Amino acid sequence: DELPEYDRRVREALREPLESGVIAVTRVGLQCEYPARFQLVAAMNPCPCGYLGDPSGRCRCTPNSLQHYQARLSGPLLDRIDLRVQLSRVAESEWQAAAAASGPNTVEAAAQVLAARRIQLERSGVLNSALSSAQLAEYLGMSMHARQLLLAASAKMQLSARAKQRVERVARTLADLDASAAIAPFHVAEALQLRRAS
């Protein structure tokens, strides 16, 4: 919780294990590597006071304080975070409507995830998150229209090569959840939306 409030050295130390799944500790003449494949789940407020964008209009943060707060998370760290979801306060009536809405229940969602994992393991022997760059290129299976959308969005959003690969992994996973052999444009669009939601 409150990721920007952690010491900068702690936040930046997450970069390498998020990328490689390994922590390397080097001391005088000795280097040890420890496995560190983990899933990072972090939260932050939209601004120092926490009310940016709230319909109540309670936010009084200045543009300068907002920029300073959001800049605490470096571009290289954000590049390594695949999914970013922005949440806003929900009114009681909306909670009730959401509870009544139909959608997959937990058992159905779990079955869909297990099926997607099975597809990934059968296709490449590893989960999409563990694909090397070469494996990702080999197993991506992106349609031409999806590729065009990704290239256009990458240029517009100024995505780094790392960020683009992460969008590809998420799009491949979304296609697997749909049991789709090819990544369609809507899979890319959803992956991009999940990336820019912060």
Short mmCIF file of N, CA and C in Angstrom, two decimals, residues 44-187:
data_model
loop_
_atom_site.label_atom_id
_atom_site.label_comp_id
_atom_site.label_asym_id
_atom_site.label_seq_id
_atom_site.Cartn_x
_atom_site.Cartn_y
_atom_site.Cartn_z
N MET A 44 -1.61 2.95 -4.78
CA MET A 44 -1.23 4.32 -4.49
C MET A 44 -2.45 5.21 -4.65
N ASN A 45 -2.45 6.33 -3.98
CA ASN A 45 -3.51 7.31 -4.15
C ASN A 45 -3.26 8.06 -5.46
N PRO A 46 -4.30 8.68 -6.02
CA PRO A 46 -4.09 9.45 -7.26
C PRO A 46 -3.32 10.74 -7.04
N CYS A 47 -3.28 11.21 -5.79
CA CYS A 47 -2.59 12.46 -5.46
C CYS A 47 -2.26 12.43 -3.97
N PRO A 48 -1.50 13.38 -3.46
CA PRO A 48 -1.14 13.35 -2.04
C PRO A 48 -2.33 13.30 -1.08
N CYS A 49 -3.42 14.00 -1.39
CA CYS A 49 -4.57 14.00 -0.48
C CYS A 49 -5.50 12.82 -0.72
N GLY A 50 -5.41 12.22 -1.91
CA GLY A 50 -6.22 11.05 -2.22
C GLY A 50 -7.54 11.32 -2.90
N TYR A 51 -7.84 12.58 -3.21
CA TYR A 51 -9.16 12.91 -3.75
C TYR A 51 -9.15 13.42 -5.19
N LEU A 52 -8.05 13.28 -5.90
CA LEU A 52 -8.00 13.74 -7.29
C LEU A 52 -9.07 13.00 -8.12
N GLY A 53 -9.89 13.77 -8.81
CA GLY A 53 -10.93 13.19 -9.66
C GLY A 53 -12.19 12.79 -8.91
N ASP A 54 -12.22 12.95 -7.60
CA ASP A 54 -13.41 12.60 -6.83
C ASP A 54 -14.52 13.59 -7.13
N PRO A 55 -15.75 13.12 -7.34
CA PRO A 55 -16.86 14.03 -7.65
C PRO A 55 -17.12 15.08 -6.56
N SER A 56 -16.67 14.83 -5.35
CA SER A 56 -16.89 15.79 -4.27
C SER A 56 -16.09 17.07 -4.46
N GLY A 57 -15.05 17.02 -5.29
CA GLY A 57 -14.21 18.19 -5.50
C GLY A 57 -13.34 18.53 -4.30
N ARG A 58 -13.07 17.57 -3.44
CA ARG A 58 -12.32 17.82 -2.21
C ARG A 58 -10.81 17.98 -2.43
N CYS A 59 -10.32 17.59 -3.61
CA CYS A 59 -8.87 17.67 -3.86
C CYS A 59 -8.44 19.13 -3.96
N ARG A 60 -7.40 19.47 -3.20
CA ARG A 60 -6.84 20.82 -3.22
C ARG A 60 -5.35 20.79 -3.56
N CYS A 61 -4.91 19.67 -4.14
CA CYS A 61 -3.49 19.54 -4.48
C CYS A 61 -3.14 20.47 -5.64
N THR A 62 -1.99 21.08 -5.56
CA THR A 62 -1.54 21.95 -6.64
C THR A 62 -0.97 21.10 -7.77
N PRO A 63 -0.95 21.62 -8.98
CA PRO A 63 -0.33 20.85 -10.08
C PRO A 63 1.11 20.44 -9.77
N ASN A 64 1.84 21.32 -9.09
CA ASN A 64 3.23 21.02 -8.76
C ASN A 64 3.32 19.85 -7.78
N SER A 65 2.48 19.85 -6.74
CA SER A 65 2.52 18.75 -5.78
C SER A 65 2.06 17.45 -6.41
N LEU A 66 1.09 17.52 -7.32
CA LEU A 66 0.62 16.34 -8.03
C LEU A 66 1.72 15.76 -8.91
N GLN A 67 2.41 16.62 -9.64
CA GLN A 67 3.49 16.17 -10.51
C GLN A 67 4.61 15.55 -9.68
N HIS A 68 4.97 16.17 -8.57
CA HIS A 68 6.02 15.65 -7.70
C HIS A 68 5.63 14.28 -7.15
N TYR A 69 4.38 14.13 -6.73
CA TYR A 69 3.90 12.87 -6.16
C TYR A 69 3.94 11.75 -7.20
N GLN A 70 3.42 12.02 -8.40
CA GLN A 70 3.37 10.98 -9.43
C GLN A 70 4.74 10.65 -9.99
N ALA A 71 5.67 11.60 -9.92
CA ALA A 71 7.03 11.37 -10.42
C ALA A 71 7.86 10.48 -9.49
N ARG A 72 7.33 10.19 -8.31
CA ARG A 72 8.06 9.30 -7.40
C ARG A 72 8.24 7.90 -7.99
N LEU A 73 7.33 7.52 -8.87
CA LEU A 73 7.46 6.22 -9.53
C LEU A 73 8.16 6.44 -10.86
N SER A 74 9.34 5.88 -11.00
CA SER A 74 10.15 6.11 -12.19
C SER A 74 9.58 5.38 -13.41
N GLY A 75 9.91 5.89 -14.57
CA GLY A 75 9.51 5.24 -15.82
C GLY A 75 9.97 3.79 -15.91
N PRO A 76 11.24 3.51 -15.59
CA PRO A 76 11.70 2.11 -15.65
C PRO A 76 10.94 1.18 -14.72
N LEU A 77 10.52 1.65 -13.55
CA LEU A 77 9.72 0.80 -12.66
C LEU A 77 8.33 0.61 -13.25
N LEU A 78 7.70 1.68 -13.73
CA LEU A 78 6.37 1.57 -14.31
C LEU A 78 6.37 0.68 -15.55
N ASP A 79 7.46 0.70 -16.31
CA ASP A 79 7.59 -0.18 -17.49
C ASP A 79 7.42 -1.64 -17.12
N ARG A 80 7.78 -2.01 -15.91
CA ARG A 80 7.76 -3.40 -15.48
C ARG A 80 6.45 -3.81 -14.81
N ILE A 81 5.51 -2.89 -14.73
CA ILE A 81 4.20 -3.20 -14.14
C ILE A 81 3.20 -3.35 -15.29
N ASP A 82 2.69 -4.56 -15.45
CA ASP A 82 1.87 -4.89 -16.62
C ASP A 82 0.46 -4.33 -16.56
N LEU A 83 -0.17 -4.42 -15.42
CA LEU A 83 -1.58 -4.04 -15.29
C LEU A 83 -1.71 -2.89 -14.32
N ARG A 84 -2.39 -1.84 -14.74
CA ARG A 84 -2.63 -0.68 -13.87
C ARG A 84 -4.11 -0.36 -13.94
N VAL A 85 -4.75 -0.39 -12.81
CA VAL A 85 -6.18 -0.18 -12.76
C VAL A 85 -6.46 1.00 -11.86
N GLN A 86 -7.18 1.97 -12.39
CA GLN A 86 -7.55 3.15 -11.61
C GLN A 86 -8.93 2.92 -11.02
N LEU A 87 -9.04 3.07 -9.72
CA LEU A 87 -10.30 2.88 -9.03
C LEU A 87 -10.80 4.22 -8.51
N SER A 88 -12.09 4.39 -8.49
CA SER A 88 -12.67 5.60 -7.92
C SER A 88 -13.71 5.19 -6.88
N ARG A 89 -14.07 6.14 -6.06
CA ARG A 89 -15.05 5.87 -5.02
C ARG A 89 -16.36 5.47 -5.67
N VAL A 90 -17.00 4.45 -5.11
CA VAL A 90 -18.24 3.93 -5.67
C VAL A 90 -19.38 4.22 -4.70
N ALA A 91 -20.47 4.77 -5.22
CA ALA A 91 -21.65 5.06 -4.40
C ALA A 91 -22.32 3.76 -3.98
N GLU A 92 -23.04 3.81 -2.86
CA GLU A 92 -23.72 2.61 -2.33
C GLU A 92 -24.65 1.99 -3.36
N SER A 93 -25.36 2.82 -4.12
CA SER A 93 -26.29 2.30 -5.14
C SER A 93 -25.55 1.53 -6.23
N GLU A 94 -24.34 2.00 -6.56
CA GLU A 94 -23.54 1.30 -7.57
C GLU A 94 -23.04 -0.04 -7.05
N TRP A 95 -22.71 -0.11 -5.75
CA TRP A 95 -22.31 -1.39 -5.16
C TRP A 95 -23.43 -2.40 -5.29
N GLN A 96 -24.65 -1.96 -4.98
CA GLN A 96 -25.80 -2.86 -5.05
C GLN A 96 -26.05 -3.31 -6.48
N ALA A 97 -25.93 -2.40 -7.43
CA ALA A 97 -26.13 -2.76 -8.83
C ALA A 97 -25.06 -3.74 -9.30
N ALA A 98 -23.82 -3.54 -8.86
CA ALA A 98 -22.74 -4.45 -9.24
C ALA A 98 -22.95 -5.84 -8.66
N ALA A 99 -23.44 -5.90 -7.44
CA ALA A 99 -23.69 -7.19 -6.81
C ALA A 99 -24.78 -7.95 -7.55
N ALA A 100 -25.76 -7.23 -8.10
CA ALA A 100 -26.87 -7.87 -8.80
C ALA A 100 -26.52 -8.22 -10.24
N ALA A 101 -25.46 -7.61 -10.79
CA ALA A 101 -25.10 -7.83 -12.19
C ALA A 101 -24.62 -9.27 -12.39
N SER A 102 -24.93 -9.79 -13.57
CA SER A 102 -24.49 -11.15 -13.87
C SER A 102 -23.07 -11.11 -14.44
N GLY A 103 -22.35 -12.14 -14.21
CA GLY A 103 -20.98 -12.28 -14.68
C GLY A 103 -20.45 -13.60 -14.19
N PRO A 104 -19.24 -13.93 -14.57
CA PRO A 104 -18.72 -15.23 -14.12
C PRO A 104 -18.53 -15.25 -12.61
N ASN A 105 -18.90 -16.36 -11.99
CA ASN A 105 -18.65 -16.49 -10.56
C ASN A 105 -17.21 -16.96 -10.35
N THR A 106 -16.81 -17.10 -9.12
CA THR A 106 -15.43 -17.46 -8.81
C THR A 106 -15.03 -18.80 -9.41
N VAL A 107 -15.92 -19.77 -9.34
CA VAL A 107 -15.63 -21.11 -9.87
C VAL A 107 -15.44 -21.04 -11.39
N GLU A 108 -16.31 -20.29 -12.08
CA GLU A 108 -16.19 -20.16 -13.53
C GLU A 108 -14.91 -19.43 -13.92
N ALA A 109 -14.59 -18.36 -13.19
CA ALA A 109 -13.36 -17.60 -13.48
C ALA A 109 -12.13 -18.47 -13.24
N ALA A 110 -12.13 -19.26 -12.17
CA ALA A 110 -11.00 -20.15 -11.88
C ALA A 110 -10.82 -21.17 -13.00
N ALA A 111 -11.91 -21.71 -13.50
CA ALA A 111 -11.84 -22.68 -14.59
C ALA A 111 -11.28 -22.04 -15.86
N GLN A 112 -11.66 -20.79 -16.11
CA GLN A 112 -11.16 -20.07 -17.29
C GLN A 112 -9.65 -19.83 -17.16
N VAL A 113 -9.20 -19.47 -15.97
CA VAL A 113 -7.77 -19.24 -15.74
C VAL A 113 -6.99 -20.54 -15.89
N LEU A 114 -7.49 -21.63 -15.33
CA LEU A 114 -6.81 -22.92 -15.45
C LEU A 114 -6.72 -23.36 -16.91
N ALA A 115 -7.78 -23.12 -17.67
CA ALA A 115 -7.76 -23.47 -19.10
C ALA A 115 -6.72 -22.64 -19.84
N ALA A 116 -6.63 -21.35 -19.52
CA ALA A 116 -5.64 -20.48 -20.17
C ALA A 116 -4.22 -20.92 -19.80
N ARG A 117 -3.99 -21.28 -18.55
CA ARG A 117 -2.67 -21.78 -18.13
C ARG A 117 -2.30 -23.04 -18.91
N ARG A 118 -3.28 -23.94 -19.05
CA ARG A 118 -3.03 -25.19 -19.79
C ARG A 118 -2.66 -24.89 -21.24
N ILE A 119 -3.37 -23.96 -21.86
CA ILE A 119 -3.07 -23.56 -23.24
C ILE A 119 -1.63 -23.07 -23.34
N GLN A 120 -1.22 -22.22 -22.40
CA GLN A 120 0.13 -21.66 -22.43
C GLN A 120 1.19 -22.74 -22.27
N LEU A 121 0.98 -23.63 -21.32
CA LEU A 121 1.97 -24.69 -21.07
C LEU A 121 2.06 -25.65 -22.25
N GLU A 122 0.93 -25.95 -22.87
CA GLU A 122 0.94 -26.84 -24.04
C GLU A 122 1.62 -26.18 -25.24
N ARG A 123 1.44 -24.86 -25.36
CA ARG A 123 1.99 -24.14 -26.51
C ARG A 123 3.51 -23.99 -26.41
N SER A 124 4.01 -23.59 -25.24
CA SER A 124 5.43 -23.23 -25.15
C SER A 124 6.18 -23.90 -24.00
N GLY A 125 5.46 -24.59 -23.12
CA GLY A 125 6.12 -25.23 -21.98
C GLY A 125 6.26 -24.33 -20.78
N VAL A 126 5.93 -23.04 -20.93
CA VAL A 126 6.00 -22.08 -19.81
C VAL A 126 4.80 -21.15 -19.90
N LEU A 127 4.55 -20.45 -18.81
CA LEU A 127 3.50 -19.44 -18.82
C LEU A 127 3.96 -18.22 -19.62
N ASN A 128 3.02 -17.43 -20.10
CA ASN A 128 3.37 -16.26 -20.91
C ASN A 128 4.33 -15.32 -20.18
N SER A 129 4.19 -15.21 -18.87
CA SER A 129 5.05 -14.31 -18.10
C SER A 129 6.51 -14.75 -18.11
N ALA A 130 6.76 -16.03 -18.38
CA ALA A 130 8.13 -16.55 -18.36
C ALA A 130 8.74 -16.70 -19.76
N LEU A 131 8.02 -16.28 -20.80
CA LEU A 131 8.55 -16.38 -22.15
C LEU A 131 9.73 -15.44 -22.34
N SER A 132 10.79 -15.94 -22.94
CA SER A 132 11.90 -15.06 -23.33
C SER A 132 11.45 -14.21 -24.50
N SER A 133 12.25 -13.22 -24.86
CA SER A 133 11.90 -12.36 -26.00
C SER A 133 11.75 -13.18 -27.28
N ALA A 134 12.68 -14.14 -27.48
CA ALA A 134 12.62 -14.97 -28.68
C ALA A 134 11.38 -15.86 -28.67
N GLN A 135 11.05 -16.43 -27.51
CA GLN A 135 9.85 -17.27 -27.41
C GLN A 135 8.60 -16.44 -27.63
N LEU A 136 8.58 -15.24 -27.09
CA LEU A 136 7.41 -14.37 -27.27
C LEU A 136 7.18 -14.11 -28.76
N ALA A 137 8.24 -13.80 -29.48
CA ALA A 137 8.12 -13.58 -30.92
C ALA A 137 7.63 -14.83 -31.64
N GLU A 138 8.09 -15.99 -31.19
CA GLU A 138 7.72 -17.25 -31.83
C GLU A 138 6.26 -17.63 -31.58
N TYR A 139 5.79 -17.43 -30.36
CA TYR A 139 4.47 -17.92 -29.97
C TYR A 139 3.39 -16.84 -29.91
N LEU A 140 3.71 -15.62 -30.30
CA LEU A 140 2.78 -14.50 -30.11
C LEU A 140 1.46 -14.72 -30.84
N GLY A 141 1.51 -15.01 -32.14
CA GLY A 141 0.28 -15.27 -32.89
C GLY A 141 -0.64 -14.07 -32.97
N MET A 142 -0.10 -12.92 -33.35
CA MET A 142 -0.89 -11.70 -33.42
C MET A 142 -1.38 -11.47 -34.84
N SER A 143 -2.68 -11.16 -34.99
CA SER A 143 -3.22 -10.89 -36.31
C SER A 143 -2.62 -9.61 -36.88
N MET A 144 -2.73 -9.45 -38.19
CA MET A 144 -2.15 -8.27 -38.84
C MET A 144 -2.80 -6.99 -38.32
N HIS A 145 -4.13 -7.00 -38.16
CA HIS A 145 -4.82 -5.79 -37.68
C HIS A 145 -4.43 -5.48 -36.24
N ALA A 146 -4.25 -6.52 -35.43
CA ALA A 146 -3.82 -6.31 -34.05
C ALA A 146 -2.41 -5.73 -34.02
N ARG A 147 -1.54 -6.22 -34.90
CA ARG A 147 -0.16 -5.72 -34.98
C ARG A 147 -0.17 -4.25 -35.38
N GLN A 148 -1.00 -3.88 -36.34
CA GLN A 148 -1.08 -2.48 -36.78
C GLN A 148 -1.55 -1.58 -35.64
N LEU A 149 -2.53 -2.05 -34.87
CA LEU A 149 -3.02 -1.28 -33.73
C LEU A 149 -1.93 -1.09 -32.70
N LEU A 150 -1.20 -2.16 -32.41
CA LEU A 150 -0.12 -2.07 -31.42
C LEU A 150 0.97 -1.10 -31.88
N LEU A 151 1.35 -1.16 -33.14
CA LEU A 151 2.39 -0.26 -33.65
C LEU A 151 1.94 1.20 -33.58
N ALA A 152 0.69 1.47 -33.95
CA ALA A 152 0.18 2.84 -33.90
C ALA A 152 0.10 3.33 -32.45
N ALA A 153 -0.39 2.48 -31.56
CA ALA A 153 -0.51 2.87 -30.15
C ALA A 153 0.86 3.04 -29.51
N SER A 154 1.81 2.19 -29.88
CA SER A 154 3.17 2.30 -29.33
C SER A 154 3.79 3.63 -29.68
N ALA A 155 3.59 4.07 -30.93
CA ALA A 155 4.13 5.36 -31.35
C ALA A 155 3.43 6.50 -30.61
N LYS A 156 2.10 6.42 -30.51
CA LYS A 156 1.35 7.50 -29.87
C LYS A 156 1.64 7.58 -28.37
N MET A 157 1.74 6.42 -27.71
CA MET A 157 1.96 6.39 -26.27
C MET A 157 3.45 6.43 -25.92
N GLN A 158 4.31 6.40 -26.94
CA GLN A 158 5.76 6.39 -26.76
C GLN A 158 6.20 5.27 -25.83
N LEU A 159 5.72 4.05 -26.15
CA LEU A 159 6.08 2.88 -25.34
C LEU A 159 7.52 2.47 -25.61
N SER A 160 8.21 2.11 -24.57
CA SER A 160 9.56 1.57 -24.73
C SER A 160 9.44 0.15 -25.29
N ALA A 161 10.56 -0.41 -25.73
CA ALA A 161 10.55 -1.79 -26.24
C ALA A 161 10.08 -2.75 -25.15
N ARG A 162 10.51 -2.51 -23.91
CA ARG A 162 10.09 -3.36 -22.79
C ARG A 162 8.58 -3.26 -22.59
N ALA A 163 8.05 -2.04 -22.59
CA ALA A 163 6.61 -1.85 -22.39
C ALA A 163 5.81 -2.50 -23.51
N LYS A 164 6.30 -2.39 -24.74
CA LYS A 164 5.61 -3.00 -25.88
C LYS A 164 5.56 -4.52 -25.71
N GLN A 165 6.66 -5.12 -25.28
CA GLN A 165 6.67 -6.57 -25.06
C GLN A 165 5.70 -6.96 -23.95
N ARG A 166 5.60 -6.14 -22.94
CA ARG A 166 4.68 -6.45 -21.85
C ARG A 166 3.23 -6.34 -22.31
N VAL A 167 2.93 -5.39 -23.19
CA VAL A 167 1.60 -5.31 -23.78
C VAL A 167 1.32 -6.57 -24.58
N GLU A 168 2.31 -7.04 -25.34
CA GLU A 168 2.15 -8.26 -26.12
C GLU A 168 1.85 -9.46 -25.22
N ARG A 169 2.56 -9.58 -24.10
CA ARG A 169 2.32 -10.70 -23.17
C ARG A 169 0.90 -10.65 -22.60
N VAL A 170 0.45 -9.45 -22.21
CA VAL A 170 -0.90 -9.32 -21.66
C VAL A 170 -1.93 -9.63 -22.74
N ALA A 171 -1.73 -9.14 -23.96
CA ALA A 171 -2.65 -9.42 -25.06
C ALA A 171 -2.70 -10.92 -25.35
N ARG A 172 -1.54 -11.58 -25.31
CA ARG A 172 -1.50 -13.03 -25.53
C ARG A 172 -2.28 -13.76 -24.44
N THR A 173 -2.15 -13.29 -23.21
CA THR A 173 -2.88 -13.89 -22.09
C THR A 173 -4.38 -13.66 -22.23
N LEU A 174 -4.78 -12.46 -22.63
CA LEU A 174 -6.20 -12.18 -22.84
C LEU A 174 -6.77 -13.08 -23.94
N ALA A 175 -6.00 -13.30 -25.00
CA ALA A 175 -6.44 -14.21 -26.06
C ALA A 175 -6.56 -15.64 -25.52
N ASP A 176 -5.61 -16.04 -24.68
CA ASP A 176 -5.68 -17.38 -24.09
C ASP A 176 -6.91 -17.53 -23.20
N LEU A 177 -7.27 -16.49 -22.46
CA LEU A 177 -8.48 -16.54 -21.63
C LEU A 177 -9.72 -16.71 -22.49
N ASP A 178 -9.67 -16.19 -23.72
CA ASP A 178 -10.77 -16.37 -24.67
C ASP A 178 -10.63 -17.65 -25.48
N ALA A 179 -9.57 -18.42 -25.22
CA ALA A 179 -9.27 -19.64 -25.99
C ALA A 179 -9.13 -19.32 -27.48
N SER A 180 -8.51 -18.19 -27.76
CA SER A 180 -8.31 -17.73 -29.14
C SER A 180 -6.87 -17.99 -29.55
N ALA A 181 -6.68 -18.65 -30.70
CA ALA A 181 -5.33 -18.95 -31.18
C ALA A 181 -4.60 -17.68 -31.59
N ALA A 182 -5.33 -16.70 -32.10
CA ALA A 182 -4.71 -15.45 -32.56
C ALA A 182 -5.11 -14.29 -31.66
N ILE A 183 -4.19 -13.37 -31.50
CA ILE A 183 -4.48 -12.13 -30.76
C ILE A 183 -5.23 -11.20 -31.70
N ALA A 184 -6.43 -10.80 -31.29
CA ALA A 184 -7.26 -9.91 -32.09
C ALA A 184 -7.03 -8.46 -31.67
N PRO A 185 -7.46 -7.50 -32.49
CA PRO A 185 -7.30 -6.09 -32.10
C PRO A 185 -7.90 -5.76 -30.74
N PHE A 186 -9.04 -6.37 -30.38
CA PHE A 186 -9.65 -6.02 -29.09
C PHE A 186 -8.82 -6.54 -27.92
N HIS A 187 -8.03 -7.60 -28.13
CA HIS A 187 -7.12 -8.06 -27.07
C HIS A 187 -6.01 -7.02 -26.86
#
